[in-house]
CSV table of C-alpha atoms and ligand atoms in Angstrom, one decimal:
chain,number,residue,atom,x,y,z
A,12,MET,CA,-128.7,11.0,-77.0
A,13,SER,CA,-131.4,8.5,-77.9
A,14,GLU,CA,-132.3,8.5,-81.5
A,15,SER,CA,-136.0,8.6,-81.0
A,16,LEU,CA,-135.9,11.9,-79.1
A,17,LYS,CA,-133.7,13.9,-81.4
A,18,SER,CA,-136.5,15.3,-83.4
A,19,VAL,CA,-139.2,15.6,-80.8
A,20,ASN,CA,-141.5,18.5,-80.8
A,21,TYR,CA,-142.8,18.6,-77.2
A,22,GLY,CA,-146.1,20.5,-78.3
A,23,LEU,CA,-145.5,23.1,-75.7
A,24,ASP,CA,-146.2,25.8,-78.3
A,25,LYS,CA,-149.7,24.3,-78.6
A,26,ILE,CA,-150.1,24.2,-74.7
A,27,PHE,CA,-149.2,28.0,-74.3
A,28,ASP,CA,-151.0,29.2,-77.4
A,29,GLY,CA,-153.0,31.7,-75.2
A,30,ALA,CA,-156.2,29.8,-75.3
A,31,GLN,CA,-158.3,29.7,-72.0
A,32,ASP,CA,-157.7,26.3,-70.1
A,33,PHE,CA,-161.2,25.3,-69.5
A,34,LEU,CA,-160.1,22.4,-67.0
A,35,PRO,CA,-157.4,24.2,-64.9
A,36,LEU,CA,-155.7,21.2,-63.0
A,37,LEU,CA,-153.5,21.9,-59.8
A,38,GLY,CA,-152.1,18.5,-59.9
A,39,THR,CA,-152.9,14.9,-58.8
A,40,ASP,CA,-154.9,14.9,-55.4
A,41,TYR,CA,-154.7,11.1,-54.7
A,42,VAL,CA,-154.8,7.6,-56.5
A,43,GLU,CA,-157.2,5.2,-55.1
A,44,PHE,CA,-156.7,1.4,-55.5
A,45,TYR,CA,-159.4,-1.2,-55.1
A,46,VAL,CA,-157.8,-4.0,-53.4
A,47,GLY,CA,-158.7,-7.4,-51.7
A,48,ASN,CA,-157.3,-6.6,-48.2
A,49,ALA,CA,-156.6,-2.9,-47.7
A,50,LYS,CA,-155.2,-3.6,-44.2
A,51,GLN,CA,-152.5,-5.9,-45.4
A,52,ALA,CA,-151.8,-3.7,-48.7
A,53,ALA,CA,-151.3,-0.7,-46.5
A,54,HIS,CA,-148.8,-2.7,-44.4
A,55,PHE,CA,-147.0,-3.4,-47.7
A,56,TYR,CA,-146.9,0.1,-49.0
A,57,LYS,CA,-145.6,1.3,-45.6
A,58,THR,CA,-143.0,-1.4,-45.2
A,59,ALA,CA,-141.8,-1.8,-48.7
A,60,PHE,CA,-142.3,1.7,-50.3
A,61,GLY,CA,-142.0,3.8,-47.2
A,62,PHE,CA,-145.4,5.4,-47.3
A,63,GLN,CA,-146.7,7.0,-44.0
A,64,SER,CA,-150.1,6.4,-42.3
A,65,PHE,CA,-152.2,9.4,-43.0
A,66,ALA,CA,-156.0,8.9,-42.8
A,67,TYR,CA,-158.6,6.1,-42.1
A,68,LYS,CA,-162.2,5.3,-42.5
A,69,GLY,CA,-163.7,2.0,-41.5
A,70,LEU,CA,-166.3,0.4,-39.0
A,71,GLU,CA,-164.8,2.5,-36.1
A,72,THR,CA,-165.6,5.7,-38.0
A,73,GLY,CA,-169.1,4.6,-39.1
A,74,SER,CA,-168.0,3.4,-42.5
A,75,LYS,CA,-170.0,0.2,-42.8
A,76,LYS,CA,-169.6,-0.8,-46.3
A,77,GLU,CA,-166.0,-0.2,-47.1
A,78,VAL,CA,-162.8,0.5,-45.4
A,79,SER,CA,-160.1,2.9,-46.7
A,80,TYR,CA,-156.5,3.5,-45.7
A,81,VAL,CA,-154.9,6.7,-46.9
A,82,LEU,CA,-151.0,6.7,-47.1
A,83,LYS,CA,-148.7,9.6,-47.9
A,84,GLN,CA,-145.1,10.1,-49.0
A,85,GLY,CA,-144.0,13.5,-50.2
A,86,LYS,CA,-147.0,15.0,-52.1
A,87,ILE,CA,-148.1,11.4,-53.0
A,88,LYS,CA,-151.5,10.3,-51.5
A,89,ILE,CA,-152.7,6.7,-52.2
A,90,VAL,CA,-156.1,5.4,-51.0
A,91,LEU,CA,-156.5,1.6,-50.5
A,92,THR,CA,-160.1,0.5,-50.4
A,93,THR,CA,-161.7,-2.8,-49.8
A,94,PRO,CA,-165.5,-3.6,-49.4
A,95,LEU,CA,-166.7,-4.9,-46.0
A,96,ASN,CA,-169.5,-7.1,-47.4
A,97,SER,CA,-170.6,-9.0,-50.6
A,98,LYS,CA,-173.1,-6.2,-51.7
A,99,SER,CA,-170.5,-3.7,-52.5
A,100,SER,CA,-170.1,-3.0,-56.2
A,101,ILE,CA,-166.4,-2.9,-55.5
A,102,ASN,CA,-166.4,-6.7,-55.4
A,103,GLU,CA,-167.2,-6.9,-59.1
A,104,HIS,CA,-164.3,-4.6,-59.9
A,105,LEU,CA,-162.1,-6.8,-57.8
A,106,ARG,CA,-163.4,-10.1,-59.3
A,107,LYS,CA,-162.7,-8.8,-62.9
A,108,HIS,CA,-159.5,-6.9,-62.5
A,109,GLY,CA,-157.9,-8.0,-59.3
A,110,ASP,CA,-156.2,-5.2,-57.3
A,111,GLY,CA,-155.8,-2.2,-59.3
A,112,VAL,CA,-156.2,1.5,-59.8
A,113,LYS,CA,-159.7,2.8,-59.8
A,114,VAL,CA,-159.4,6.5,-59.3
A,115,ILE,CA,-157.1,9.1,-60.5
A,116,ALA,CA,-158.2,12.1,-58.5
A,117,LEU,CA,-157.3,15.5,-59.8
A,118,LEU,CA,-157.0,18.7,-57.7
A,119,VAL,CA,-159.1,21.6,-59.0
A,120,ASN,CA,-160.4,24.9,-57.9
A,121,ASP,CA,-163.9,24.4,-59.1
A,122,ALA,CA,-165.1,20.8,-59.2
A,123,ILE,CA,-168.6,21.9,-60.5
A,124,SER,CA,-167.1,23.6,-63.5
A,125,ALA,CA,-164.7,20.7,-64.0
A,126,TYR,CA,-167.7,18.5,-64.3
A,127,ASN,CA,-169.8,20.8,-66.4
A,128,GLU,CA,-167.0,21.5,-68.9
A,129,THR,CA,-166.0,17.9,-69.4
A,130,ILE,CA,-169.5,16.5,-69.6
A,131,LYS,CA,-170.4,19.3,-72.1
A,132,ARG,CA,-167.4,17.9,-74.2
A,133,GLY,CA,-168.7,14.4,-74.1
A,134,ALA,CA,-167.4,12.8,-70.8
A,135,LYS,CA,-169.4,9.9,-69.3
A,136,SER,CA,-170.6,10.8,-65.7
A,137,TYR,CA,-169.3,8.8,-62.8
A,138,PHE,CA,-171.0,11.0,-60.3
A,139,PRO,CA,-172.3,14.6,-60.5
A,140,PRO,CA,-170.9,17.3,-58.2
A,141,LYS,CA,-171.2,16.2,-54.4
A,142,LEU,CA,-170.8,18.1,-51.4
A,143,SER,CA,-169.1,16.5,-48.4
A,144,GLN,CA,-168.7,18.4,-45.2
A,145,ASP,CA,-167.8,18.2,-41.5
A,146,GLU,CA,-166.5,20.5,-38.7
A,147,SER,CA,-163.3,21.0,-40.7
A,148,GLY,CA,-165.1,22.5,-43.8
A,149,LYS,CA,-166.5,21.2,-47.1
A,150,ILE,CA,-165.1,19.5,-50.2
A,151,ILE,CA,-166.8,19.3,-53.6
A,152,THR,CA,-166.1,16.4,-55.7
A,153,SER,CA,-167.5,15.2,-59.2
A,154,GLY,CA,-166.4,12.2,-61.4
A,155,ILE,CA,-166.1,11.1,-65.0
A,156,TYR,CA,-165.0,7.9,-66.6
A,157,THR,CA,-161.9,7.5,-68.5
A,158,TYR,CA,-160.4,4.2,-70.3
A,159,GLY,CA,-161.9,1.0,-69.1
A,160,GLU,CA,-163.5,1.3,-65.6
A,161,THR,CA,-161.0,3.8,-64.5
A,162,VAL,CA,-162.3,7.3,-63.5
A,163,HIS,CA,-161.2,10.8,-62.9
A,164,VAL,CA,-162.5,12.4,-59.6
A,165,PHE,CA,-162.2,16.2,-59.4
A,166,VAL,CA,-161.4,17.4,-55.9
A,167,GLU,CA,-162.2,20.9,-54.8
A,168,ARG,CA,-160.7,21.2,-51.2
A,169,LYS,CA,-159.9,24.9,-50.9
A,170,ASN,CA,-162.6,25.3,-48.0
A,171,TYR,CA,-161.4,22.2,-46.2
A,172,LYS,CA,-158.9,22.0,-43.2
A,173,GLY,CA,-159.4,18.4,-42.1
A,174,VAL,CA,-156.9,15.6,-42.6
A,175,PHE,CA,-158.2,14.1,-45.9
A,176,PHE,CA,-161.9,13.9,-46.4
A,177,PRO,CA,-165.1,14.3,-44.4
A,178,GLY,CA,-165.6,10.8,-42.9
A,179,PHE,CA,-161.8,10.1,-42.4
A,180,VAL,CA,-159.9,10.4,-39.3
A,181,LYS,CA,-156.2,10.9,-38.9
A,182,TRP,CA,-154.6,7.4,-38.9
A,183,GLU,CA,-152.3,7.1,-35.8
A,184,SER,CA,-150.1,4.1,-36.0
A,185,ASN,CA,-147.2,2.9,-33.8
A,186,TYR,CA,-145.5,1.4,-36.9
A,187,ASN,CA,-143.9,4.1,-38.9
A,188,PRO,CA,-141.1,3.0,-41.0
A,189,PRO,CA,-138.9,5.7,-42.8
A,190,GLY,CA,-139.8,7.1,-46.1
A,191,ALA,CA,-138.0,6.2,-49.4
A,192,GLY,CA,-137.6,9.7,-50.8
A,193,LEU,CA,-140.6,9.5,-53.1
A,194,LYS,CA,-141.7,13.1,-53.8
A,195,PHE,CA,-144.6,13.4,-56.2
A,196,ILE,CA,-146.4,11.7,-59.1
A,197,ASP,CA,-144.6,12.3,-62.3
A,198,HIS,CA,-146.9,10.4,-64.7
A,199,ILE,CA,-149.5,7.8,-64.7
A,200,VAL,CA,-149.8,5.5,-67.8
A,201,GLY,CA,-152.9,3.8,-69.2
A,202,ASN,CA,-153.0,0.7,-71.4
A,203,VAL,CA,-155.8,0.6,-73.9
A,204,GLY,CA,-156.9,-2.0,-76.3
A,205,TRP,CA,-156.1,-2.7,-80.0
A,206,GLY,CA,-157.1,0.3,-82.3
A,207,GLN,CA,-158.0,2.3,-79.2
A,208,MET,CA,-155.1,4.8,-78.9
A,209,ASN,CA,-156.4,7.6,-81.1
A,210,THR,CA,-160.0,7.4,-79.4
A,211,TRP,CA,-158.3,8.1,-76.0
A,212,VAL,CA,-155.9,10.7,-77.5
A,213,ASN,CA,-158.9,12.5,-79.0
A,214,TRP,CA,-160.9,12.1,-75.7
A,215,TYR,CA,-158.1,13.8,-73.7
A,216,GLU,CA,-157.8,16.5,-76.2
A,217,LYS,CA,-161.4,17.1,-76.6
A,218,VAL,CA,-162.8,16.3,-73.3
A,219,MET,CA,-160.1,17.5,-70.9
A,220,GLY,CA,-158.2,20.0,-73.1
A,221,PHE,CA,-154.9,18.0,-72.9
A,222,VAL,CA,-152.4,18.1,-75.7
A,223,ASN,CA,-150.4,15.2,-77.3
A,224,PHE,CA,-146.8,16.1,-75.8
A,225,LEU,CA,-144.9,13.2,-77.3
A,226,SER,CA,-145.6,10.1,-79.6
A,227,PHE,CA,-143.8,6.9,-80.2
A,228,ASP,CA,-144.8,4.4,-82.7
A,229,ASP,CA,-144.1,0.6,-82.9
A,230,LYS,CA,-141.2,1.4,-85.1
A,231,GLN,CA,-139.5,3.2,-82.2
A,232,ILE,CA,-140.8,1.0,-79.4
A,233,HIS,CA,-140.1,-2.6,-80.4
A,234,THR,CA,-137.9,-5.7,-79.8
A,235,GLU,CA,-137.2,-8.7,-81.8
A,236,TYR,CA,-140.5,-10.1,-80.4
A,237,SER,CA,-143.0,-7.5,-79.4
A,238,ALA,CA,-144.1,-3.8,-80.1
A,239,LEU,CA,-146.3,-1.2,-78.8
A,240,MET,CA,-147.2,2.5,-79.5
A,241,SER,CA,-147.3,5.2,-76.9
A,242,LYS,CA,-148.6,8.8,-76.8
A,243,VAL,CA,-148.2,11.2,-74.0
A,244,MET,CA,-151.0,13.6,-73.0
A,245,SER,CA,-150.3,16.6,-71.0
A,246,ASN,CA,-152.7,19.2,-69.4
A,247,GLY,CA,-152.1,22.9,-70.1
A,248,ASN,CA,-149.7,23.6,-67.2
A,249,GLY,CA,-147.8,20.3,-67.6
A,250,ARG,CA,-148.5,19.2,-64.0
A,251,VAL,CA,-150.5,16.1,-65.2
A,252,LYS,CA,-149.2,13.7,-67.7
A,253,PHE,CA,-151.0,10.6,-68.9
A,254,PRO,CA,-149.0,8.5,-71.4
A,255,ILE,CA,-151.3,6.0,-73.1
A,256,ASN,CA,-150.1,2.7,-74.6
A,257,GLU,CA,-151.7,0.3,-77.3
A,258,PRO,CA,-150.3,-3.0,-78.2
A,259,ALA,CA,-148.9,-3.4,-81.8
A,260,LYS,CA,-148.7,-6.5,-83.9
A,261,ALA,CA,-145.4,-8.4,-83.6
A,262,LYS,CA,-144.1,-11.9,-83.5
A,263,LYS,CA,-145.0,-12.5,-79.9
A,264,ARG,CA,-147.3,-11.0,-77.2
A,265,SER,CA,-146.4,-7.6,-76.0
A,266,GLN,CA,-146.5,-6.6,-72.3
A,267,ILE,CA,-149.5,-4.5,-73.0
A,268,GLU,CA,-151.4,-7.5,-74.4
A,269,GLU,CA,-150.4,-9.4,-71.3
A,270,TYR,CA,-151.8,-6.5,-69.2
A,271,LEU,CA,-155.0,-6.5,-71.1
A,272,ASP,CA,-155.5,-10.2,-70.8
A,273,PHE,CA,-154.9,-10.3,-67.0
A,274,TYR,CA,-156.7,-6.9,-66.1
A,275,GLU,CA,-159.4,-8.0,-68.6
A,276,ASP,CA,-159.9,-4.4,-69.6
A,277,CYS,CA,-158.0,-1.2,-70.3
A,278,GLY,CA,-156.5,0.3,-67.0
A,279,VAL,CA,-153.7,2.0,-65.3
A,280,GLN,CA,-150.4,0.1,-66.1
A,281,HIS,CA,-147.8,2.2,-64.0
A,282,LEU,CA,-147.4,5.1,-61.7
A,283,ALA,CA,-144.2,7.0,-62.1
A,284,VAL,CA,-143.0,8.5,-58.7
A,285,ALA,CA,-140.2,11.0,-58.6
A,286,SER,CA,-137.2,10.9,-56.3
A,287,GLU,CA,-134.5,13.4,-55.9
A,288,ASP,CA,-132.0,10.8,-55.3
A,289,ILE,CA,-132.9,7.6,-57.2
A,290,ILE,CA,-129.8,5.6,-56.0
A,291,LYS,CA,-130.7,6.3,-52.4
A,292,THR,CA,-134.3,5.4,-53.0
A,293,VAL,CA,-133.7,2.3,-54.9
A,294,LYS,CA,-131.2,1.1,-52.2
A,295,HIS,CA,-133.9,1.7,-49.7
A,296,LEU,CA,-136.6,-0.1,-51.6
A,297,LYS,CA,-134.5,-3.0,-52.4
A,298,LYS,CA,-133.6,-3.4,-48.8
A,299,ASN,CA,-137.3,-3.5,-48.1
A,300,GLY,CA,-137.8,-6.3,-50.6
A,301,VAL,CA,-139.3,-4.3,-53.5
A,302,GLU,CA,-138.7,-6.3,-56.6
A,303,PHE,CA,-137.3,-4.6,-59.7
A,304,LEU,CA,-137.1,-5.8,-63.3
A,305,PRO,CA,-133.8,-7.7,-64.1
A,306,PRO,CA,-130.9,-5.4,-65.2
A,307,PRO,CA,-130.1,-4.8,-68.9
A,308,PRO,CA,-126.9,-6.5,-70.2
A,309,GLN,CA,-123.3,-5.1,-69.6
A,310,SER,CA,-123.4,-3.7,-73.1
A,311,TYR,CA,-126.2,-1.3,-72.1
A,312,TYR,CA,-123.9,0.4,-69.4
A,313,ASP,CA,-120.9,0.3,-71.7
A,314,ASN,CA,-122.9,2.3,-74.2
A,315,ILE,CA,-124.0,5.0,-71.9
A,316,PRO,CA,-121.2,7.5,-72.7
A,317,SER,CA,-121.9,7.4,-76.4
A,318,ARG,CA,-125.7,7.3,-75.9
A,319,LEU,CA,-125.6,10.4,-73.7
A,320,GLY,CA,-123.0,12.4,-75.5
A,321,GLU,CA,-122.6,15.9,-74.1
A,322,HIS,CA,-125.0,15.1,-71.2
A,323,MET,CA,-122.3,12.9,-69.7
A,324,LYS,CA,-120.5,16.1,-68.7
A,325,LEU,CA,-123.6,17.0,-66.5
A,326,MET,CA,-124.1,13.6,-65.1
A,327,LYS,CA,-123.4,13.4,-61.5
A,328,GLU,CA,-123.9,9.7,-61.0
A,329,ASP,CA,-121.4,7.0,-61.4
A,330,ILE,CA,-122.1,4.6,-64.3
A,331,LEU,CA,-121.0,1.7,-62.0
A,332,GLU,CA,-123.2,2.8,-59.2
A,333,LEU,CA,-126.2,2.9,-61.7
A,334,GLN,CA,-125.3,-0.6,-62.9
A,335,LYS,CA,-125.0,-1.8,-59.4
A,336,TYR,CA,-128.6,-0.9,-58.8
A,337,SER,CA,-129.9,-1.6,-62.3
A,338,VAL,CA,-130.9,2.0,-62.9
A,339,LEU,CA,-131.6,3.1,-66.5
A,340,VAL,CA,-130.4,6.5,-67.9
A,341,ASP,CA,-131.7,8.4,-71.0
A,342,ALA,CA,-131.4,11.9,-72.3
A,343,ASP,CA,-133.1,14.4,-74.6
A,344,GLU,CA,-132.3,17.9,-75.7
A,345,GLU,CA,-133.0,19.4,-72.2
A,346,GLY,CA,-131.1,17.0,-69.9
A,347,TYR,CA,-131.0,13.4,-68.8
A,348,LEU,CA,-133.1,11.4,-66.6
A,349,LEU,CA,-132.6,8.2,-64.4
A,350,GLN,CA,-135.4,5.6,-64.0
A,351,ILE,CA,-136.1,2.0,-62.9
A,352,PHE,CA,-139.2,-0.2,-63.0
A,353,THR,CA,-140.6,-2.6,-60.4
A,354,LYS,CA,-142.1,-6.0,-61.3
A,355,PRO,CA,-145.9,-6.1,-61.1
A,356,ILE,CA,-146.8,-5.5,-57.4
A,357,GLU,CA,-149.7,-8.0,-57.3
A,358,ASP,CA,-150.1,-11.6,-58.6
A,359,ARG,CA,-151.7,-10.7,-61.9
A,360,PRO,CA,-149.0,-9.2,-64.1
A,361,THR,CA,-150.8,-5.8,-64.3
A,362,LEU,CA,-149.8,-2.8,-62.3
A,363,PHE,CA,-146.2,-1.8,-61.6
A,364,PHE,CA,-144.3,1.4,-60.4
A,365,GLU,CA,-141.6,3.4,-61.9
A,366,ILE,CA,-139.2,5.5,-59.8
A,367,ILE,CA,-137.9,8.4,-61.9
A,368,GLN,CA,-135.4,11.3,-61.3
A,369,ARG,CA,-135.5,14.1,-63.8
A,370,MET,CA,-132.2,16.0,-64.4
A,371,GLY,CA,-133.7,18.4,-67.0
A,372,ALA,CA,-135.0,15.8,-69.4
A,373,LYS,CA,-138.8,16.0,-70.2
A,374,GLY,CA,-139.1,12.6,-72.1
A,375,PHE,CA,-140.0,9.2,-70.7
A,376,GLY,CA,-136.9,7.2,-71.4
A,377,ALA,CA,-137.5,6.2,-74.9
A,378,GLY,CA,-133.8,5.3,-75.3
A,379,ASN,CA,-134.5,2.6,-72.6
A,380,PHE,CA,-137.7,1.2,-74.1
A,381,LYS,CA,-135.8,-1.7,-75.9
A,382,ALA,CA,-133.7,-2.7,-72.8
A,383,LEU,CA,-136.7,-2.4,-70.7
A,384,PHE,CA,-139.0,-4.5,-72.8
A,385,GLN,CA,-136.4,-7.1,-73.3
A,386,SER,CA,-136.2,-7.4,-69.4
A,387,ILE,CA,-140.1,-7.6,-69.4
A,388,GLU,CA,-139.9,-10.2,-72.1
A,389,ARG,CA,-137.7,-12.4,-70.0
A,390,GLU,CA,-140.2,-12.1,-67.2
A,391,GLN,CA,-143.1,-12.9,-69.6
A,392,GLU,CA,-141.2,-15.8,-70.7
A,393,ASN,CA,-141.0,-17.1,-67.1
A,394,ARG,CA,-144.7,-16.6,-66.8
A,395,GLY,CA,-145.5,-18.2,-70.1
A,396,THR,CA,-147.2,-15.2,-71.4
A,397,LEU,CA,-144.8,-14.1,-74.1
B,19,LIG,FE1,-143.3,5.7,-67.2
């Protein structure tokens, strides 16, 4: 078992202390990316990641300022949005950050209450409650800012039967590559600047009623060259988890510093998406050209039996098979997990994806952090950003 998870208190006692959850979240509704060319990005997410065409708005549907493609796989919905002219404020976001996540939308039963409760607790407004409707019903949304220029949009869609949102049509396409077995969003990680970790931990606690589910300091997350700190925030029912990373001082630049330099702000670092068969998923993604971080050394796989201890008995996967596909494994008191990380999915070394398969473990692969960061450092070295 990984050293760093042996004495973990998951904080679940705090989550279920009987207090009323003032912001009940039903899960993640969608994640919206601002991108330079949504049409081409949509093709990439279909071809490489196996997302399916789901909904669309653009000139043909009367949307004159921006175009959005919605793609779906399992319960995951991503929205890719591009401005259609120079006047849109989205251009400024793209100019500064490049392609990246703008909106983490959260499904709620009451978007007005979600807005009022978070604003009352100090959230900065992105937009007040807004009603959108068409012949399929109505959706109420509201929005607040989180770290950097990233926002949370609360979506109340219980009275809507349409495909996605008013203004969108079903996106029918002749090009429908098979899915990759991605099921749902497991967690979404944010990178924040020097000294900002606790500000955002406190913000999620106070404004959104989250609890600090797990913490790792730079003594736990470091290599010879770089270090970072990480705290995992979870909502009351555990459906929404947002780890937050902050760089820490070390000999060289950490991947978090590299992110902050290239995104030019705090922002979403990675989306972890769950698979029920990670080997099958990774095989599929690799065939489609998705690039993953280079594999850890042979010693990493040699040490799996001693690291996992009793969990080895439960492990269904063959270590040689994991090694063949560079899949990482870690365990905590409650089980084990398998994970793998893509390289950044745009030219700036910013956003990437994680594929995760949980076999009981509730952690985030702390036992893999060192091997993972060493892989990233080799990539940083190639980019001249270590
Ligand atoms: Fe992760």
